[in-house]
């Protein structure tokens, strides 16, 4: 149990996906202008990470390893993630249209998100067991959502602040991310 | 030939993937703490970009429109697998330090972006020019970032990549006084954000000066 808790905290705070591992930077800079869209994006990424980790764990354990075709994992994983996202999208459209309106556009963006591909590759690299990879996926997703939400709060205020002309927009967002990263490196001594 | 050089040079300057378009940022930030990593990553990205652009543009009339994205992804993933296996066999140290960012080239937006926006609509020759231009633009950006980060963060620059490959001597140089007290923040993760943010602002500032 302590093992699982340390994986969770490690993924969410200490090795935060955005600030330390640099995974999922496109949504971090693209979707972090409003708090509501940041939280929706984070929730969608967490959900897809969870589903994708489950599916790739089963495929790795019961297909790739027994048949010794682990070198195929890049091709297999990207196809699995892309088709899973499509299936989830179709399912959500048919069952709950209000939910689709809230999350739909984010789902389409997630297919080529390196955070989702990253968590499946990390799980395979660390050869995590099934519960470990699920906890790692949830931790990574929650850490991702947390940083996205914090950043969107800061950026809503940055819009109104008076930054130099050539720093407006992305450059100042990068500098903000640096300060946020410094703050998060304080979690380093937790475990 | 004129169009070849036009497609080639636009990737380095006006549509530089990192500084202007802000694409493919994840690897640019994550592995740019040393020059070795930057060179290896650039070589891998240029190879994948070139290979996938050639195949996609050669097959552009055969691939049905609705199956386009999945086909592109499989082609790109194949080239990424090749690169991963080659790196694992010939430069194992580099393979270790690039870690998951080598397989993650498959979801790099630069490559799928060029496939969709350029290679699927243009003949093979201009697709090659486009791939080389964008690839070199990415490589230059990565090299500039990693030079700054490695120099400020460790007080010196060292390249051991060629040593592994060709048994050539290693290149390195250090500033004696500075390397005793380097600014270690630059090799850590917050330093990456700082360097890219400042370089981006510099590029914009130069652009604005030219317009005035």
mmCIF file of C-alpha atoms in Angstrom:
data_model
loop_
_atom_site.group_PDB
_atom_site.id
_atom_site.type_symbol
_atom_site.label_atom_id
_atom_site.label_comp_id
_atom_site.label_asym_id
_atom_site.label_seq_id
_atom_site.Cartn_x
_atom_site.Cartn_y
_atom_site.Cartn_z
ATOM 1 C CA UNK A 1 0.000 0.000 0.000
ATOM 2 C CA UNK A 2 2.799 2.453 0.883
ATOM 3 C CA UNK A 3 4.346 1.535 -2.469
ATOM 4 C CA UNK A 4 1.174 2.653 -4.266
ATOM 5 C CA UNK A 5 0.945 5.888 -2.262
ATOM 6 C CA UNK A 6 4.545 6.752 -3.083
ATOM 7 C CA UNK A 7 3.924 6.099 -6.793
ATOM 8 C CA UNK A 8 0.848 8.345 -6.650
ATOM 9 C CA UNK A 9 2.611 11.237 -4.877
ATOM 10 C CA UNK A 10 5.681 10.808 -7.052
ATOM 11 C CA UNK A 11 3.666 11.038 -10.260
ATOM 12 C CA UNK A 12 1.368 13.856 -9.135
ATOM 13 C CA UNK A 13 3.751 16.212 -7.335
ATOM 14 C CA UNK A 14 7.443 15.293 -7.339
ATOM 15 C CA UNK A 15 7.789 14.218 -10.954
ATOM 16 C CA UNK A 16 4.918 16.336 -12.160
ATOM 17 C CA UNK A 17 4.184 15.548 -15.805
ATOM 18 C CA UNK A 18 4.177 19.153 -16.987
ATOM 19 C CA UNK A 19 6.744 20.903 -14.824
ATOM 20 C CA UNK A 20 9.374 18.199 -14.357
ATOM 21 C CA UNK A 21 8.864 15.629 -17.115
ATOM 22 C CA UNK A 22 7.729 18.135 -19.785
ATOM 23 C CA UNK A 23 4.920 15.963 -21.098
ATOM 24 C CA UNK A 24 1.714 17.510 -22.406
ATOM 25 C CA UNK A 25 3.050 21.017 -22.930
ATOM 26 C CA UNK A 26 0.797 21.735 -25.916
ATOM 27 C CA UNK A 27 -2.433 21.689 -23.851
ATOM 28 C CA UNK A 28 -0.538 23.369 -21.003
ATOM 29 C CA UNK A 29 0.124 26.461 -23.102
ATOM 30 C CA UNK A 30 -2.852 26.108 -25.422
ATOM 31 C CA UNK A 31 -5.788 25.453 -23.102
ATOM 32 C CA UNK A 32 -4.666 27.163 -19.906
ATOM 33 C CA UNK A 33 -6.252 30.563 -20.549
ATOM 34 C CA UNK A 34 -9.540 29.900 -18.731
ATOM 35 C CA UNK A 35 -10.062 27.947 -15.517
ATOM 36 C CA UNK A 36 -13.160 26.095 -16.748
ATOM 37 C CA UNK A 37 -11.523 24.797 -19.939
ATOM 38 C CA UNK A 38 -8.346 23.893 -18.055
ATOM 39 C CA UNK A 39 -10.293 21.705 -15.617
ATOM 40 C CA UNK A 40 -12.270 20.064 -18.452
ATOM 41 C CA UNK A 41 -9.079 19.304 -20.352
ATOM 42 C CA UNK A 42 -7.439 17.914 -17.223
ATOM 43 C CA UNK A 43 -10.399 15.664 -16.487
ATOM 44 C CA UNK A 44 -10.475 14.381 -20.070
ATOM 45 C CA UNK A 45 -6.726 13.648 -20.025
ATOM 46 C CA UNK A 46 -6.961 11.848 -16.657
ATOM 47 C CA UNK A 47 -9.818 9.689 -17.933
ATOM 48 C CA UNK A 48 -8.040 8.759 -21.176
ATOM 49 C CA UNK A 49 -4.793 8.059 -19.280
ATOM 50 C CA UNK A 50 -6.682 5.676 -16.994
ATOM 51 C CA UNK A 51 -8.359 3.811 -19.875
ATOM 52 C CA UNK A 52 -5.188 3.766 -21.991
ATOM 53 C CA UNK A 53 -3.040 2.417 -19.149
ATOM 54 C CA UNK A 54 -5.534 -0.362 -18.509
ATOM 55 C CA UNK A 55 -5.711 -1.341 -22.173
ATOM 56 C CA UNK A 56 -1.968 -1.166 -22.860
ATOM 57 C CA UNK A 57 -1.160 -3.110 -19.693
ATOM 58 C CA UNK A 58 -3.439 -5.964 -20.806
ATOM 59 C CA UNK A 59 -2.011 -5.902 -24.327
ATOM 60 C CA UNK A 60 1.606 -5.808 -23.127
ATOM 61 C CA UNK A 61 1.120 -8.582 -20.584
ATOM 62 C CA UNK A 62 -0.960 -10.991 -22.679
ATOM 63 C CA UNK A 63 0.091 -10.265 -26.269
ATOM 64 C CA UNK A 64 3.410 -8.423 -26.599
ATOM 65 C CA UNK A 65 5.407 -10.287 -23.948
ATOM 66 C CA UNK A 66 4.191 -13.874 -24.664
ATOM 67 C CA UNK A 67 4.797 -13.447 -28.427
ATOM 68 C CA UNK A 68 8.085 -11.560 -27.858
ATOM 69 C CA UNK A 69 7.138 -8.617 -30.067
ATOM 70 C CA UNK A 70 7.860 -5.852 -27.563
ATOM 71 C CA UNK A 71 9.706 -3.867 -30.236
ATOM 72 C CA UNK A 72 6.277 -3.273 -31.807
ATOM 73 C CA UNK A 73 5.036 -1.394 -28.756
ATOM 74 C CA UNK A 74 5.259 2.128 -30.244
ATOM 75 C CA UNK A 75 3.047 1.226 -33.226
ATOM 76 C CA UNK A 76 0.618 -0.807 -31.102
ATOM 77 C CA UNK A 77 0.283 1.801 -28.333
ATOM 78 C CA UNK A 78 -0.412 4.728 -30.634
ATOM 79 C CA UNK A 79 -3.053 2.716 -32.521
ATOM 80 C CA UNK A 80 -4.676 1.569 -29.271
ATOM 81 C CA UNK A 81 -4.796 5.111 -27.879
ATOM 82 C CA UNK A 82 -6.139 6.597 -31.122
ATOM 83 C CA UNK A 83 -8.894 4.008 -31.482
ATOM 84 C CA UNK A 84 -9.814 4.174 -27.773
ATOM 85 C CA UNK A 85 -10.268 7.925 -28.018
ATOM 86 C CA UNK A 86 -12.494 7.459 -31.076
ATOM 87 C CA UNK A 87 -14.607 4.837 -29.264
ATOM 88 C CA UNK A 88 -14.966 7.015 -26.165
ATOM 89 C CA UNK A 89 -15.995 9.945 -28.352
ATOM 90 C CA UNK A 90 -18.675 7.914 -30.164
ATOM 91 C CA UNK A 91 -19.919 6.484 -26.858
ATOM 92 C CA UNK A 92 -20.195 9.907 -25.267
ATOM 93 C CA UNK A 93 -22.042 11.373 -28.276
ATOM 94 C CA UNK A 94 -24.665 8.584 -28.175
ATOM 95 C CA UNK A 95 -25.207 8.487 -24.425
ATOM 96 C CA UNK A 96 -24.694 11.933 -22.973
ATOM 97 C CA UNK A 97 -24.713 14.846 -25.373
ATOM 98 C CA UNK A 98 -24.288 17.478 -22.644
ATOM 99 C CA UNK A 99 -21.073 15.771 -21.543
ATOM 100 C CA UNK A 100 -19.917 15.678 -25.155
ATOM 101 C CA UNK A 101 -20.417 19.428 -25.451
ATOM 102 C CA UNK A 102 -18.263 19.945 -22.375
ATOM 103 C CA UNK A 103 -15.438 17.485 -23.212
ATOM 104 C CA UNK A 104 -15.826 16.652 -26.904
ATOM 105 C CA UNK A 105 -13.268 18.989 -28.447
ATOM 106 C CA UNK A 106 -10.699 18.085 -25.815
ATOM 107 C CA UNK A 107 -11.066 14.369 -26.544
ATOM 108 C CA UNK A 108 -10.101 14.916 -30.184
ATOM 109 C CA UNK A 109 -6.985 16.830 -29.138
ATOM 110 C CA UNK A 110 -5.849 14.089 -26.767
ATOM 111 C CA UNK A 111 -5.018 11.480 -29.444
ATOM 112 C CA UNK A 112 -1.618 12.988 -30.178
ATOM 113 C CA UNK A 113 -0.973 14.225 -26.658
ATOM 114 C CA UNK A 114 2.418 13.112 -25.411
ATOM 115 C CA UNK A 115 1.170 12.889 -21.810
ATOM 116 C CA UNK A 116 -1.106 9.931 -22.637
ATOM 117 C CA UNK A 117 1.494 8.157 -24.779
ATOM 118 C CA UNK A 118 4.069 9.025 -22.103
ATOM 119 C CA UNK A 119 2.233 7.334 -19.239
ATOM 120 C CA UNK A 120 1.808 4.093 -21.213
ATOM 121 C CA UNK A 121 5.507 4.083 -22.164
ATOM 122 C CA UNK A 122 6.561 4.867 -18.590
ATOM 123 C CA UNK A 123 4.406 2.019 -17.256
ATOM 124 C CA UNK A 124 6.047 -0.345 -19.732
ATOM 125 C CA UNK A 125 9.545 0.979 -18.982
ATOM 126 C CA UNK A 126 9.124 0.584 -15.196
ATOM 127 C CA UNK A 127 7.305 -2.766 -15.746
ATOM 128 C CA UNK A 128 4.625 -1.766 -13.247
ATOM 129 C CA UNK A 129 2.055 -4.313 -12.115
ATOM 130 C CA UNK A 130 -1.625 -3.714 -12.923
ATOM 131 C CA UNK A 131 -2.582 -1.770 -9.752
ATOM 132 C CA UNK A 132 0.683 0.172 -9.922
ATOM 133 C CA UNK A 133 0.098 1.320 -13.481
ATOM 134 C CA UNK A 134 -3.493 2.354 -12.676
ATOM 135 C CA UNK A 135 -2.323 4.395 -9.681
ATOM 136 C CA UNK A 136 0.502 5.907 -11.754
ATOM 137 C CA UNK A 137 -1.997 6.945 -14.444
ATOM 138 C CA UNK A 138 -4.368 8.524 -11.923
ATOM 139 C CA UNK A 139 -1.521 10.313 -10.157
ATOM 140 C CA UNK A 140 -0.118 11.661 -13.407
ATOM 141 C CA UNK A 141 -3.564 12.811 -14.531
ATOM 142 C CA UNK A 142 -4.380 14.543 -11.267
ATOM 143 C CA UNK A 143 -0.989 16.262 -11.165
ATOM 144 C CA UNK A 144 -1.551 17.399 -14.751
ATOM 145 C CA UNK A 145 -4.996 18.811 -13.910
ATOM 146 C CA UNK A 146 -3.658 20.562 -10.811
ATOM 147 C CA UNK A 147 -0.880 22.387 -12.673
ATOM 148 C CA UNK A 148 -3.218 23.252 -15.576
ATOM 149 C CA UNK A 149 -5.725 24.767 -13.101
ATOM 150 C CA UNK A 150 -3.061 26.762 -11.213
ATOM 151 C CA UNK A 151 -1.601 28.041 -14.467
ATOM 152 C CA UNK A 152 -4.996 29.128 -15.801
ATOM 153 C CA UNK A 153 -5.624 31.143 -12.647
ATOM 154 C CA UNK A 154 -2.297 32.924 -13.094
ATOM 155 C CA UNK A 155 -2.826 33.515 -16.804
ATOM 156 C CA UNK A 156 -6.261 35.073 -16.283
ATOM 157 C CA UNK A 157 -4.461 37.740 -14.252
ATOM 158 C CA UNK A 158 -1.461 37.958 -16.600
ATOM 159 C CA UNK A 159 -3.785 39.074 -19.393
ATOM 160 C CA UNK A 160 -4.486 42.275 -17.485
ATOM 161 C CA UNK A 161 -0.930 42.901 -16.313
ATOM 162 C CA UNK A 162 1.458 45.219 -18.094
ATOM 163 C CA UNK A 163 4.254 43.034 -19.478
ATOM 164 C CA UNK A 164 6.772 44.208 -22.114
ATOM 165 C CA UNK A 165 5.494 44.031 -25.682
ATOM 166 C CA UNK A 166 7.800 41.241 -26.842
ATOM 167 C CA UNK A 167 7.099 39.168 -23.706
ATOM 168 C CA UNK A 168 3.300 39.148 -24.093
ATOM 169 C CA UNK A 169 1.593 35.790 -24.568
ATOM 170 C CA UNK A 170 3.825 32.714 -24.732
ATOM 171 C CA UNK A 171 7.184 34.058 -23.470
ATOM 172 C CA UNK A 172 5.732 35.388 -20.213
ATOM 173 C CA UNK A 173 3.812 32.109 -19.828
ATOM 174 C CA UNK A 174 7.124 30.248 -20.023
ATOM 175 C CA UNK A 175 8.660 32.455 -17.346
ATOM 176 C CA UNK A 176 5.587 31.857 -15.158
ATOM 177 C CA UNK A 177 5.955 28.119 -15.725
ATOM 178 C CA UNK A 178 9.562 28.386 -14.555
ATOM 179 C CA UNK A 179 8.506 29.999 -11.270
ATOM 180 C CA UNK A 180 5.801 27.347 -10.849
ATOM 181 C CA UNK A 181 8.417 24.663 -11.517
ATOM 182 C CA UNK A 182 10.696 26.140 -8.854
ATOM 183 C CA UNK A 183 7.820 26.034 -6.385
ATOM 184 C CA UNK A 184 7.060 22.413 -7.268
ATOM 185 C CA UNK A 185 10.696 21.383 -6.860
ATOM 186 C CA UNK A 186 10.089 22.006 -3.154
ATOM 187 C CA UNK A 187 8.086 18.748 -3.116
ATOM 188 C CA UNK A 188 11.347 16.948 -3.948
ATOM 189 C CA UNK A 189 12.173 15.938 -0.391
ATOM 190 C CA UNK A 190 8.777 14.438 0.406
ATOM 191 C CA UNK A 191 9.695 10.799 -0.207
ATOM 192 C CA UNK B 1 15.340 24.609 -57.781
ATOM 193 C CA UNK B 2 14.221 28.029 -56.589
ATOM 194 C CA UNK B 3 11.208 26.482 -54.883
ATOM 195 C CA UNK B 4 13.452 23.847 -53.287
ATOM 196 C CA UNK B 5 15.546 26.483 -51.545
ATOM 197 C CA UNK B 6 12.398 28.460 -50.619
ATOM 198 C CA UNK B 7 10.771 25.444 -48.925
ATOM 199 C CA UNK B 8 14.104 24.648 -47.314
ATOM 200 C CA UNK B 9 14.840 28.050 -45.823
ATOM 201 C CA UNK B 10 11.339 28.826 -44.518
ATOM 202 C CA UNK B 11 11.643 26.076 -41.906
ATOM 203 C CA UNK B 12 14.778 27.600 -40.456
ATOM 204 C CA UNK B 13 13.575 31.199 -40.336
ATOM 205 C CA UNK B 14 9.975 32.349 -40.752
ATOM 206 C CA UNK B 15 8.328 29.123 -39.626
ATOM 207 C CA UNK B 16 10.905 27.843 -37.177
ATOM 208 C CA UNK B 17 9.031 25.056 -35.349
ATOM 209 C CA UNK B 18 10.237 25.917 -31.842
ATOM 210 C CA UNK B 19 10.610 29.685 -31.596
ATOM 211 C CA UNK B 20 7.897 30.858 -33.983
ATOM 212 C CA UNK B 21 5.301 28.081 -34.250
ATOM 213 C CA UNK B 22 5.868 26.693 -30.725
ATOM 214 C CA UNK B 23 5.468 23.086 -31.916
ATOM 215 C CA UNK B 24 7.279 20.048 -30.554
ATOM 216 C CA UNK B 25 8.084 21.772 -27.288
ATOM 217 C CA UNK B 26 8.085 18.694 -25.061
ATOM 218 C CA UNK B 27 11.355 17.170 -26.327
ATOM 219 C CA UNK B 28 12.893 20.618 -26.829
ATOM 220 C CA UNK B 29 12.525 21.376 -23.138
ATOM 221 C CA UNK B 30 13.057 17.937 -21.694
ATOM 222 C CA UNK B 31 16.277 16.725 -23.272
ATOM 223 C CA UNK B 32 18.051 20.018 -23.984
ATOM 224 C CA UNK B 33 20.171 19.970 -20.820
ATOM 225 C CA UNK B 34 23.169 18.659 -22.744
ATOM 226 C CA UNK B 35 24.501 19.196 -26.263
ATOM 227 C CA UNK B 36 24.876 15.432 -26.828
ATOM 228 C CA UNK B 37 21.178 14.902 -26.251
ATOM 229 C CA UNK B 38 20.284 17.782 -28.533
ATOM 230 C CA UNK B 39 22.395 16.409 -31.398
ATOM 231 C CA UNK B 40 20.994 12.895 -30.994
ATOM 232 C CA UNK B 41 17.402 14.085 -30.768
ATOM 233 C CA UNK B 42 17.830 16.325 -33.828
ATOM 234 C CA UNK B 43 19.262 13.448 -35.858
ATOM 235 C CA UNK B 44 16.353 11.219 -34.857
ATOM 236 C CA UNK B 45 13.718 13.857 -35.670
ATOM 237 C CA UNK B 46 15.294 14.732 -39.036
ATOM 238 C CA UNK B 47 15.415 11.041 -39.998
ATOM 239 C CA UNK B 48 11.776 10.403 -39.028
ATOM 240 C CA UNK B 49 10.572 13.625 -40.652
ATOM 241 C CA UNK B 50 12.434 12.904 -43.892
ATOM 242 C CA UNK B 51 11.340 9.272 -44.071
ATOM 243 C CA UNK B 52 7.694 9.928 -43.282
ATOM 244 C CA UNK B 53 7.491 12.963 -45.590
ATOM 245 C CA UNK B 54 8.915 10.953 -48.523
ATOM 246 C CA UNK B 55 6.612 7.954 -48.036
ATOM 247 C CA UNK B 56 3.500 10.042 -47.367
ATOM 248 C CA UNK B 57 4.042 12.315 -50.319
ATOM 249 C CA UNK B 58 4.778 9.353 -52.627
ATOM 250 C CA UNK B 59 1.594 7.614 -51.463
ATOM 251 C CA UNK B 60 -0.599 10.721 -51.394
ATOM 252 C CA UNK B 61 -2.771 9.654 -54.369
ATOM 253 C CA UNK B 62 -3.356 6.111 -53.044
ATOM 254 C CA UNK B 63 -4.405 6.906 -49.473
ATOM 255 C CA UNK B 64 -8.174 7.524 -49.163
ATOM 256 C CA UNK B 65 -9.036 10.805 -47.516
ATOM 257 C CA UNK B 66 -10.845 9.453 -44.453
ATOM 258 C CA UNK B 67 -8.065 6.944 -43.684
ATOM 259 C CA UNK B 68 -5.386 9.626 -43.951
ATOM 260 C CA UNK B 69 -4.553 10.312 -40.289
ATOM 261 C CA UNK B 70 -4.343 6.638 -39.176
ATOM 262 C CA UNK B 71 -2.139 5.852 -42.193
ATOM 263 C CA UNK B 72 0.181 8.748 -41.385
ATOM 264 C CA UNK B 73 0.423 7.665 -37.762
ATOM 265 C CA UNK B 74 1.379 4.096 -38.699
ATOM 266 C CA UNK B 75 4.020 5.315 -41.178
ATOM 267 C CA UNK B 76 5.502 7.694 -38.594
ATOM 268 C CA UNK B 77 5.425 5.038 -35.857
ATOM 269 C CA UNK B 78 7.320 2.640 -38.142
ATOM 270 C CA UNK B 79 10.124 5.145 -38.687
ATOM 271 C CA UNK B 80 10.234 5.932 -34.961
ATOM 272 C CA UNK B 81 10.602 2.208 -34.211
ATOM 273 C CA UNK B 82 13.525 2.032 -36.652
ATOM 274 C CA UNK B 83 15.239 5.009 -34.988
ATOM 275 C CA UNK B 84 14.674 3.596 -31.497
ATOM 276 C CA UNK B 85 16.192 0.232 -32.417
ATOM 277 C CA UNK B 86 19.180 1.835 -34.187
ATOM 278 C CA UNK B 87 19.911 4.117 -31.219
ATOM 279 C CA UNK B 88 19.596 1.212 -28.804
ATOM 280 C CA UNK B 89 22.137 -0.773 -30.807
ATOM 281 C CA UNK B 90 24.750 1.854 -31.710
ATOM 282 C CA UNK B 91 24.566 4.658 -29.103
ATOM 283 C CA UNK B 92 23.255 2.963 -25.934
ATOM 284 C CA UNK B 93 24.293 5.852 -23.632
ATOM 285 C CA UNK B 94 22.335 8.340 -25.675
ATOM 286 C CA UNK B 95 19.403 5.911 -25.847
ATOM 287 C CA UNK B 96 19.406 5.801 -22.042
ATOM 288 C CA UNK B 97 19.538 9.545 -21.538
ATOM 289 C CA UNK B 98 16.853 10.327 -24.135
ATOM 290 C CA UNK B 99 14.604 7.802 -22.352
ATOM 291 C CA UNK B 100 10.942 7.889 -23.325
ATOM 292 C CA UNK B 101 11.429 10.990 -25.471
ATOM 293 C CA UNK B 102 12.812 8.890 -28.305
ATOM 294 C CA UNK B 103 9.635 6.794 -28.733
ATOM 295 C CA UNK B 104 7.590 9.932 -28.044
ATOM 296 C CA UNK B 105 8.727 11.400 -31.393
ATOM 297 C CA UNK B 106 5.693 9.512 -32.687
ATOM 298 C CA UNK B 107 3.339 12.054 -31.074
ATOM 299 C CA UNK B 108 5.515 15.065 -31.888
ATOM 300 C CA UNK B 109 3.218 17.633 -33.471
ATOM 301 C CA UNK B 110 5.907 18.804 -35.915
ATOM 302 C CA UNK B 111 5.960 15.483 -37.760
ATOM 303 C CA UNK B 112 2.225 14.823 -38.023
ATOM 304 C CA UNK B 113 1.766 18.527 -38.755
ATOM 305 C CA UNK B 114 4.143 18.458 -41.747
ATOM 306 C CA UNK B 115 2.586 15.209 -43.005
ATOM 307 C CA UNK B 116 -0.902 16.691 -42.900
ATOM 308 C CA UNK B 117 -0.118 20.257 -43.975
ATOM 309 C CA UNK B 118 2.590 19.663 -46.560
ATOM 310 C CA UNK B 119 3.599 16.139 -47.601
ATOM 311 C CA UNK B 120 0.045 14.950 -48.278
ATOM 312 C CA UNK B 121 -0.473 17.728 -50.831
ATOM 313 C CA UNK B 122 2.938 18.221 -52.487
ATOM 314 C CA UNK B 123 5.335 16.222 -54.734
ATOM 315 C CA UNK B 124 8.242 14.256 -53.292
ATOM 316 C CA UNK B 125 11.043 16.731 -54.069
ATOM 317 C CA UNK B 126 9.460 19.690 -52.288
ATOM 318 C CA UNK B 127 8.470 17.403 -49.398
ATOM 319 C CA UNK B 128 12.141 16.479 -48.983
ATOM 320 C CA UNK B 129 13.059 20.183 -48.952
ATOM 321 C CA UNK B 130 10.318 20.882 -46.429
ATOM 322 C CA UNK B 131 11.436 18.020 -44.159
ATOM 323 C CA UNK B 132 15.085 19.088 -44.261
ATOM 324 C CA UNK B 133 14.221 22.741 -43.626
ATOM 325 C CA UNK B 134 11.853 22.123 -40.725
ATOM 326 C CA UNK B 135 14.185 19.437 -39.344
ATOM 327 C CA UNK B 136 17.193 21.747 -39.440
ATOM 328 C CA UNK B 137 15.154 24.569 -37.907
ATOM 329 C CA UNK B 138 14.262 22.229 -35.047
ATOM 330 C CA UNK B 139 17.892 21.096 -34.746
ATOM 331 C CA UNK B 140 19.253 24.661 -34.665
ATOM 332 C CA UNK B 141 16.752 25.696 -32.001
ATOM 333 C CA UNK B 142 17.615 22.630 -29.921
ATOM 334 C CA UNK B 143 21.365 23.245 -30.271
ATOM 335 C CA UNK B 144 21.066 26.907 -29.242
ATOM 336 C CA UNK B 145 18.959 26.013 -26.197
ATOM 337 C CA UNK B 146 21.236 23.166 -25.133
ATOM 338 C CA UNK B 147 24.428 25.217 -25.608
ATOM 339 C CA UNK B 148 23.049 27.913 -23.310
ATOM 340 C CA UNK B 149 21.742 25.442 -20.748
ATOM 341 C CA UNK B 150 24.838 23.241 -20.630
ATOM 342 C CA UNK B 151 27.251 26.178 -20.530
ATOM 343 C CA UNK B 152 25.413 28.118 -17.826
ATOM 344 C CA UNK B 153 24.454 25.017 -15.878
ATOM 345 C CA UNK B 154 27.786 23.190 -15.771
ATOM 346 C CA UNK B 155 30.298 25.871 -16.710
ATOM 347 C CA UNK B 156 31.481 24.090 -19.840
ATOM 348 C CA UNK B 157 30.526 22.178 -22.980
ATOM 349 C CA UNK B 158 31.423 18.584 -23.761
ATOM 350 C CA UNK B 159 30.512 16.350 -26.687
ATOM 351 C CA UNK B 160 31.054 12.629 -26.335
ATOM 352 C CA UNK B 161 28.686 11.525 -29.097
ATOM 353 C CA UNK B 162 31.363 11.301 -31.804
ATOM 354 C CA UNK B 163 33.626 9.401 -29.446
ATOM 355 C CA UNK B 164 31.059 6.632 -29.165
ATOM 356 C CA UNK B 165 30.367 6.543 -32.891
ATOM 357 C CA UNK B 166 33.713 6.974 -34.633
ATOM 358 C CA UNK B 167 36.314 6.497 -31.858
ATOM 359 C CA UNK B 168 37.271 10.141 -32.330
ATOM 360 C CA UNK B 169 38.538 12.124 -29.356
ATOM 361 C CA UNK B 170 35.986 13.839 -27.155
ATOM 362 C CA UNK B 171 35.524 17.567 -27.474
ATOM 363 C CA UNK B 172 35.183 19.545 -24.305
ATOM 364 C CA UNK B 173 35.983 22.892 -22.838
ATOM 365 C CA UNK B 174 35.341 24.459 -19.461
ATOM 366 C CA UNK B 175 35.665 27.901 -17.960
ATOM 367 C CA UNK B 176 37.787 27.180 -14.861
ATOM 368 C CA UNK B 177 36.453 29.775 -12.434
ATOM 369 C CA UNK B 178 32.858 29.493 -13.598
ATOM 370 C CA UNK B 179 32.672 25.691 -13.566
ATOM 371 C CA UNK B 180 33.344 25.615 -9.823
ATOM 372 C CA UNK B 181 30.166 27.565 -9.136
ATOM 373 C CA UNK B 182 27.855 27.008 -12.111
ATOM 374 C CA UNK B 183 24.204 28.115 -12.168
ATOM 375 C CA UNK B 184 22.831 24.617 -11.659
ATOM 376 C CA UNK B 185 19.243 25.803 -12.132
ATOM 377 C CA UNK B 186 19.803 25.836 -15.906
ATOM 378 C CA UNK B 187 20.286 22.076 -16.156
ATOM 379 C CA UNK B 188 17.267 21.456 -13.912
ATOM 380 C CA UNK B 189 13.749 21.594 -15.289
ATOM 381 C CA UNK B 190 12.799 25.207 -14.379
ATOM 382 C CA UNK B 191 15.872 26.411 -16.308
ATOM 383 C CA UNK B 192 14.456 24.971 -19.527
ATOM 384 C CA UNK B 193 11.327 27.124 -19.244
ATOM 385 C CA UNK B 194 13.441 30.198 -18.499
ATOM 386 C CA UNK B 195 15.804 29.742 -21.462
ATOM 387 C CA UNK B 196 13.034 29.046 -24.001
ATOM 388 C CA UNK B 197 10.888 31.907 -22.692
ATOM 389 C CA UNK B 198 13.741 34.404 -22.968
ATOM 390 C CA UNK B 199 14.836 33.157 -26.420
ATOM 391 C CA UNK B 200 11.247 33.408 -27.700
ATOM 392 C CA UNK B 201 10.985 36.955 -26.386
ATOM 393 C CA UNK B 202 14.316 37.776 -28.073
ATOM 394 C CA UNK B 203 13.082 36.424 -31.428
ATOM 395 C CA UNK B 204 9.917 38.519 -31.156
ATOM 396 C CA UNK B 205 11.859 41.603 -30.167
ATOM 397 C CA UNK B 206 14.096 41.230 -33.245
ATOM 398 C CA UNK B 207 11.000 40.704 -35.404
ATOM 399 C CA UNK B 208 9.329 43.818 -34.032
ATOM 400 C CA UNK B 209 12.478 45.909 -34.562
ATOM 401 C CA UNK B 210 12.576 44.815 -38.199
ATOM 402 C CA UNK B 211 8.937 45.825 -38.682
ATOM 403 C CA UNK B 212 9.406 49.272 -37.177
#
